[in-house]
Tab-separated table of C-alpha atoms in Angstrom:
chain	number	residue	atom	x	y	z
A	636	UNK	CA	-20.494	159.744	19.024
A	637	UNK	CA	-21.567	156.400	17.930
A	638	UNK	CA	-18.110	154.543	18.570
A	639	UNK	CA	-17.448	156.436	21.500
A	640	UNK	CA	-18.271	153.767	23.915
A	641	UNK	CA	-15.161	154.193	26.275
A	642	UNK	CA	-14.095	152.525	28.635
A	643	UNK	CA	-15.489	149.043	26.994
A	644	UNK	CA	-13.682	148.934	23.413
A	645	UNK	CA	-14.538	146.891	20.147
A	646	UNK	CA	-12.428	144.010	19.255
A	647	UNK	CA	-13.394	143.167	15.401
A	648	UNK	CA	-10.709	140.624	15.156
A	649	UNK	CA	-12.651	137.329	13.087
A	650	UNK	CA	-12.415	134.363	15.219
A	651	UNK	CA	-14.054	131.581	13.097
A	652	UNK	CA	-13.827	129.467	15.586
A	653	UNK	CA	-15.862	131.327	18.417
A	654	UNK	CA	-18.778	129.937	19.622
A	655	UNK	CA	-21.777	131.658	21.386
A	656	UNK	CA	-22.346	131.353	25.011
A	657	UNK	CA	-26.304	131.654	26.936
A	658	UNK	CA	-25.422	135.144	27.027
A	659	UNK	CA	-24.162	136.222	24.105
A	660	UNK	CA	-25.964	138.517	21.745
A	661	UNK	CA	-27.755	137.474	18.493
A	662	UNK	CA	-28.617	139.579	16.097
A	663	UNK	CA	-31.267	138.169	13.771
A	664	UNK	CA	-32.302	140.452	11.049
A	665	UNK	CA	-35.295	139.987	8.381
A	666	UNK	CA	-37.153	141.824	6.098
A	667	UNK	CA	-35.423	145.516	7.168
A	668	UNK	CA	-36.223	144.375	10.887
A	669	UNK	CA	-34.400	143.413	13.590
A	670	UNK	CA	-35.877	140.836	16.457
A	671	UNK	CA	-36.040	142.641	19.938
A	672	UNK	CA	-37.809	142.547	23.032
A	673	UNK	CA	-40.614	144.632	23.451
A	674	UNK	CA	-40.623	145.171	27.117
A	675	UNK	CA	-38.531	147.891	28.549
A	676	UNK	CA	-34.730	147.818	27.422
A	677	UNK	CA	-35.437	146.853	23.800
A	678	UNK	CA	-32.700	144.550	23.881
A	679	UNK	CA	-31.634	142.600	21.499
A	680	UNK	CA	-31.734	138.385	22.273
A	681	UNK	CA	-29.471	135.974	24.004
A	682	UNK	CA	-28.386	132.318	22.320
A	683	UNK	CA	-30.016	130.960	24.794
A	684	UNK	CA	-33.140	132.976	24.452
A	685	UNK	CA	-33.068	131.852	20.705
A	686	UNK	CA	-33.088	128.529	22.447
A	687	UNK	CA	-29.428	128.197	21.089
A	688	UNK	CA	-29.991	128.263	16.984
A	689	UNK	CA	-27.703	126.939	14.416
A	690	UNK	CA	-26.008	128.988	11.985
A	691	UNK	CA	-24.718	132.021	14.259
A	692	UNK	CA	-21.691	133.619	12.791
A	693	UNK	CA	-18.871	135.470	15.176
A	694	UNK	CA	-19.093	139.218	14.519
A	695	UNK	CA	-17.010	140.770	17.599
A	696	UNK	CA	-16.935	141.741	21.340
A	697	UNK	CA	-17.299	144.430	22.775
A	698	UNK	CA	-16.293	144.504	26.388
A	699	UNK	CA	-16.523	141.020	27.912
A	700	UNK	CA	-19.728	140.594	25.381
A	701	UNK	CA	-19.485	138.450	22.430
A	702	UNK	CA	-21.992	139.362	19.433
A	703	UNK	CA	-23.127	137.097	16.546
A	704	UNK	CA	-25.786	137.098	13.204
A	705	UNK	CA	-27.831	134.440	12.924
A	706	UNK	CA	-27.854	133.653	8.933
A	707	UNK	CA	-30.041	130.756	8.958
A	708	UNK	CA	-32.550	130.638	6.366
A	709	UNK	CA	-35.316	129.252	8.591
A	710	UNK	CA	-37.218	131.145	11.201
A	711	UNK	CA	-35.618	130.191	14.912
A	712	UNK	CA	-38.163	129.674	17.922
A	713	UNK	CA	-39.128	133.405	18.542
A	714	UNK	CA	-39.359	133.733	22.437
A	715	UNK	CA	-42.140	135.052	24.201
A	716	UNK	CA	-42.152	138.693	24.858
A	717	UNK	CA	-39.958	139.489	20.753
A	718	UNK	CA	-40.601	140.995	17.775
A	719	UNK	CA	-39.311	142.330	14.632
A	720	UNK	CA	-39.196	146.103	14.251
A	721	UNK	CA	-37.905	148.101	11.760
A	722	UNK	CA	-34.255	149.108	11.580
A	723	UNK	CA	-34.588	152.816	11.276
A	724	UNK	CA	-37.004	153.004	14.198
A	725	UNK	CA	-33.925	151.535	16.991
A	726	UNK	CA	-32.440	154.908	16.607
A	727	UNK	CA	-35.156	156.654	17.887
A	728	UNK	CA	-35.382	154.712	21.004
A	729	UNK	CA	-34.405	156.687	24.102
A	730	UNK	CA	-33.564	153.330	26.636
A	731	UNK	CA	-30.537	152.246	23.683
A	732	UNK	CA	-27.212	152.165	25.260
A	733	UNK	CA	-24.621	153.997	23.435
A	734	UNK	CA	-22.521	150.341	23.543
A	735	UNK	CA	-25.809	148.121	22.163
A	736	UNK	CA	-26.554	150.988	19.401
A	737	UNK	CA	-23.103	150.774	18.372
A	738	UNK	CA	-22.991	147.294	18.135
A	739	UNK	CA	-26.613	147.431	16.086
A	740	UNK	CA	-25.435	149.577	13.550
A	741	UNK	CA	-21.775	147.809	12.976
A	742	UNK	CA	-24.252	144.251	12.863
A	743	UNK	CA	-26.246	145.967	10.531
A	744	UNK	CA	-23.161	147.034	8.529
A	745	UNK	CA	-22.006	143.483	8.495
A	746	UNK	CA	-25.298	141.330	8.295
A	747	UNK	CA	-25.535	143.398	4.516
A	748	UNK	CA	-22.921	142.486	3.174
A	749	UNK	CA	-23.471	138.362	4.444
A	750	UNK	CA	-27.044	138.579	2.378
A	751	UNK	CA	-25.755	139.933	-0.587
A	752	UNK	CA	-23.051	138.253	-1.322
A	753	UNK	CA	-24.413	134.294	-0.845
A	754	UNK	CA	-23.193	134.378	-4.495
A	755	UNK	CA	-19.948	134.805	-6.633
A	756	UNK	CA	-19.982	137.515	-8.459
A	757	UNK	CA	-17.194	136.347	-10.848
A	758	UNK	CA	-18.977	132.888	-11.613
A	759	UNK	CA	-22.449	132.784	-9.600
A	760	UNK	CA	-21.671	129.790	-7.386
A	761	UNK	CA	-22.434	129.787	-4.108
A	762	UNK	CA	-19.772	131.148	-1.521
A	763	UNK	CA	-18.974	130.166	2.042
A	764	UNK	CA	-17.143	131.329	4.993
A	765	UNK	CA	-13.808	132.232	5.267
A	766	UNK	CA	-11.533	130.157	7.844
A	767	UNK	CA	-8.789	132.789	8.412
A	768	UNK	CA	-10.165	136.006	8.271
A	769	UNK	CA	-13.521	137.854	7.424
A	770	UNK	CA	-14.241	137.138	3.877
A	771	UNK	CA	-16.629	135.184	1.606
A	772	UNK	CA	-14.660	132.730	-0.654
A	773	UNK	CA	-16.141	130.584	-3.918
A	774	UNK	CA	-14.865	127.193	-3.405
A	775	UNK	CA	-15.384	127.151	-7.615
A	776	UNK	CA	-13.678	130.076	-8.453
A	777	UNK	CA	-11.500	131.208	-5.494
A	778	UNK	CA	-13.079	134.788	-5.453
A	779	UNK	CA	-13.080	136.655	-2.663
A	780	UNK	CA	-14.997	139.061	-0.856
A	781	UNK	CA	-14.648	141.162	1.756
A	782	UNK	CA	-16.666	143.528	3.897
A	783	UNK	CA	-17.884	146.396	1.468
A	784	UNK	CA	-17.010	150.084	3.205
A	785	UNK	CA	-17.921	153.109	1.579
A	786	UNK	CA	-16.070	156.397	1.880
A	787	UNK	CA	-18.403	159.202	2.651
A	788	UNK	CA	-17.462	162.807	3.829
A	789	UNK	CA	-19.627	165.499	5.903
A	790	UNK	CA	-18.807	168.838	5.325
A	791	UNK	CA	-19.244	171.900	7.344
A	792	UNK	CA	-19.469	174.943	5.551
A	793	UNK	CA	-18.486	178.108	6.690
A	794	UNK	CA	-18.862	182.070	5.996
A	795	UNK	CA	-19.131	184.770	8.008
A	796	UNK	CA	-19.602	183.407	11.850
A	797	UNK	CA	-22.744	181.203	10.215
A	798	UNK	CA	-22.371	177.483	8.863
A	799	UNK	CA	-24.058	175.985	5.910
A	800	UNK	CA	-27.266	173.275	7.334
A	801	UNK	CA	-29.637	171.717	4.962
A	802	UNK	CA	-32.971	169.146	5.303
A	803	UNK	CA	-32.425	165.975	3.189
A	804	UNK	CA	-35.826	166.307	0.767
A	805	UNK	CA	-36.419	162.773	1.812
A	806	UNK	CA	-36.860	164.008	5.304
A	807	UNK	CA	-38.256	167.779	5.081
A	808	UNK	CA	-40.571	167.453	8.013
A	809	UNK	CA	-37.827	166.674	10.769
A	810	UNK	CA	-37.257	170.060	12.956
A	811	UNK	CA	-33.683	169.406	13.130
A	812	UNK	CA	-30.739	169.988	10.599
A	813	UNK	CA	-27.736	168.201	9.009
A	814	UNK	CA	-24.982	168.790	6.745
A	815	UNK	CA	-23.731	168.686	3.190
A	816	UNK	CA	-22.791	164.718	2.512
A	817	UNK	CA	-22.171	162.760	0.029
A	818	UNK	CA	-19.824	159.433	-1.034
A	819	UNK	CA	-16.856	159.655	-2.858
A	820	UNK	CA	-16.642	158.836	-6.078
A	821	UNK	CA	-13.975	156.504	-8.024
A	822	UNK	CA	-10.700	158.134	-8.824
A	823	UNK	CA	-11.850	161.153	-6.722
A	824	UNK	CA	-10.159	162.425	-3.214
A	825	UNK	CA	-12.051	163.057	-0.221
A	826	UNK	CA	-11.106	167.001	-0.818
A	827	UNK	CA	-12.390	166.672	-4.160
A	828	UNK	CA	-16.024	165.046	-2.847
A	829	UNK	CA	-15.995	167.883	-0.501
A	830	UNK	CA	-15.546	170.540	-3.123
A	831	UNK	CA	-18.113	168.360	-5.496
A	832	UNK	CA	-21.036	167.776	-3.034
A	833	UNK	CA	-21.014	171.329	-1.904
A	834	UNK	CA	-21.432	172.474	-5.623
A	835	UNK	CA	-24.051	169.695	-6.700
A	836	UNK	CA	-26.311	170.351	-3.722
A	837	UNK	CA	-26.027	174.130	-3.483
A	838	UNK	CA	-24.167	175.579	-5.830
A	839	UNK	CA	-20.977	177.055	-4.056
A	840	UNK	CA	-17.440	177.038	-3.738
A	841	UNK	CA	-15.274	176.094	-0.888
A	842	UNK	CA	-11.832	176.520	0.054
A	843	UNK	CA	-9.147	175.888	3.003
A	844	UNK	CA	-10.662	172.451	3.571
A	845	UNK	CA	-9.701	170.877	6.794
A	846	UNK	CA	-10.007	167.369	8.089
A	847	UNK	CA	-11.690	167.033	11.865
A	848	UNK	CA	-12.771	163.287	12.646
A	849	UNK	CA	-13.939	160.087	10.986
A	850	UNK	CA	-16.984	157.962	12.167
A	851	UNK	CA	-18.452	154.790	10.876
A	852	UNK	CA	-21.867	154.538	10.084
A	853	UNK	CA	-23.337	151.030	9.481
A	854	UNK	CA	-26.657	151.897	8.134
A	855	UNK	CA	-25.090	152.690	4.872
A	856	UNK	CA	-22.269	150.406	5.349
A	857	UNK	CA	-19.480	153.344	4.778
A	858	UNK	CA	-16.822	155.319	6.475
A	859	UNK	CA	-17.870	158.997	7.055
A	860	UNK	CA	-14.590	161.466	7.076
A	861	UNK	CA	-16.199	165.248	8.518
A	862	UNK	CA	-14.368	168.252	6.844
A	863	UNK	CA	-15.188	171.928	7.438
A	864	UNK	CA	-14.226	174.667	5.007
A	865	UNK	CA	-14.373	178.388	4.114
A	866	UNK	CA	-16.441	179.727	2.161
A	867	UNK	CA	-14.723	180.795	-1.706
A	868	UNK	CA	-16.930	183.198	-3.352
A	869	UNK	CA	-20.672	184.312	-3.288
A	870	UNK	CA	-22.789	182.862	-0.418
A	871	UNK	CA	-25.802	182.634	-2.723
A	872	UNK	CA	-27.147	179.431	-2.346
A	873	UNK	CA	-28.661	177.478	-5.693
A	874	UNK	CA	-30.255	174.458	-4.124
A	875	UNK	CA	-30.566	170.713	-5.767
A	876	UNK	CA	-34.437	170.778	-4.874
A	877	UNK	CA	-34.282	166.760	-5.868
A	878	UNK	CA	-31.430	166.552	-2.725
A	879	UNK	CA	-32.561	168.901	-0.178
A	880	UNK	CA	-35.738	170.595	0.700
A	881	UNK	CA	-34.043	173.458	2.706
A	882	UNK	CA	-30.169	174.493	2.998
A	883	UNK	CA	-29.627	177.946	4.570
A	884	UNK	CA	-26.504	179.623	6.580
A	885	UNK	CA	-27.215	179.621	10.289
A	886	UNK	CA	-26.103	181.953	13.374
A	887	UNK	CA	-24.957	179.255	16.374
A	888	UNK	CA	-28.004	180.610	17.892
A	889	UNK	CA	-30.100	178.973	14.712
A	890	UNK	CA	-28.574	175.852	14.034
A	891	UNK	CA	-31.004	173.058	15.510
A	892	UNK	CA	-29.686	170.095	16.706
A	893	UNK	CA	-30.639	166.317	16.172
A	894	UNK	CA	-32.175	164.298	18.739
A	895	UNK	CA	-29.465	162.458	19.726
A	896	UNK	CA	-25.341	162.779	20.118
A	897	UNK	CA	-24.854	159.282	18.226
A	898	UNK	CA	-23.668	160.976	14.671
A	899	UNK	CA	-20.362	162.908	13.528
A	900	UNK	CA	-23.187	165.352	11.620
A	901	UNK	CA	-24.329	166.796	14.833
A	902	UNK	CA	-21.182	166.745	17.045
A	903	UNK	CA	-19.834	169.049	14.080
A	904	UNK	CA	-23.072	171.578	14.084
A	905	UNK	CA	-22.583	171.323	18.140
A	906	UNK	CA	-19.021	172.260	17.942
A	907	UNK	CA	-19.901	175.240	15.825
A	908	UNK	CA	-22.533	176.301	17.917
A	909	UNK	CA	-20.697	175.805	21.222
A	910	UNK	CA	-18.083	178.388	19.652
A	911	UNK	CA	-15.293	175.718	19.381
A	912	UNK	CA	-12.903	176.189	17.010
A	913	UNK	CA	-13.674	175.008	13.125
């Protein structure tokens, strides 16, 4: 899965004081693109490719690679051979190292939260970095903010050797399937999202809900927590046509895969269909 990039390991420790090397990574994001090369590779830029910019902030290492966000409000020098693409469309490129995708997404996660919160939201003045750890701070108010993570759960569903797969209605024409998911809500348990989600989007009841793995997913800047669970009651399914455009129970021999191993969704449909135990 995505942060499975053993044996290299990310260190997220904020170090304020870091300062990019030639080789180090920038991320520079605009618009709901991302600057890459468009050769083969699709790698991201070096600092000295940027032709060393101002304004790079420390995001963390992974390996012996250092990785930073450029936040500078004026265009750098864009090197020969760059571009901006959209952020959705780095996913779909085969030549992505599990390593640089991970990084992407968790510089994604982070390079979010930087542009929306250039502001304090208890007094609207403007906010700067932290020196001691990774936060915004109002030098007016003394507010501060931290990274924003939202909880999230998957759920596998399942009732009678089949599990429970649905197509988001905001994506009906991919081939492949997914899972119930949803975020948690305040006051509410992760076992209670589970047992919500399931009945918003399709109408049925679960029961003997069991934990199996957590994953972070930076393109919606949360914390996903994957449950399966039995099924408690009738399998007639009343779908939320404005959430889904299909949800179904599926044999192992039915449940289609997605493209790629990077997300907890589809390491839980594999496990199912590989006959592992749920």
């Amino acid at each position: 899965m995505i942060q499975d990039i053993a044996p290299k390991r990310l260190d997220n420790q904020y170090k304020p004081d870091a300062a990019p090397q030639d080789d180090s990574v920038v991320f520079y994001f605009r618009d709901g693109k991302v600057l890459v090369r468009q050769d083969e590779g699709k790698l991201f830029p070096t600092y000295a490719q940027l032709q060393r910019p101002q304004d790079c902030v420390y995001l963390f290492t992974i390996g012996r690679k250092a990785f930073f966000l450029l936040l500078s409000a004026e265009d750098p020098v864009i090197p020969a051979g760059f571009d901006f693409e959209p952020v959705r469309s780095i996913r779909s490129n085969k030549e992505a190292k599990l390593p640089s995708f991970y990084a992407f997404y968790t510089a994604l996660h982070l390079s979010g939260w930087y542009r929306v919160n250039r502001f304090c939201g208890a007094c609207g003045q403007q906010t700067v970095l932290d020196t001691k750890e990774r936060a915004l701070r109002c030098t007016h108010c003394g507010n501060i903010i931290y990274p924003r993570i939202n909880p999230a759960v998957i759920v596998g569903v399942l009732h009678d050797g089949k599990i429970l797969v649905t197509k988001y209605a905001r994506n009906a024409e991919v081939p492949y399937y997914a899972l119930i998911a949803g975020f948690t809500e305040i006051g509410e348990t992760l076992e209670e999202t589970v047992k919500r989600e399931v009945m918003e989007e399709t109408g049925l009841h679960v029961k003997n809900i069991r934990y199996y793995k957590s994953q972070p997913w930076g393109s919606a800047a949360d914390i996903l927590a994957g449950f399966y669970c039995d099924l408690d009651g009738s399998p007639e399914i009343h779908m939320d046509r404005q959430e889904l455009s299909r949800a179904l129970w599926a044999s192992p021999a039915d449940v289609i895969l997605q493209p790629d191993d990077w997300s907890l969704t589809n390491e839980m449909m594999q496990r199912f269909k590989e006959g592992k135990p749920c």
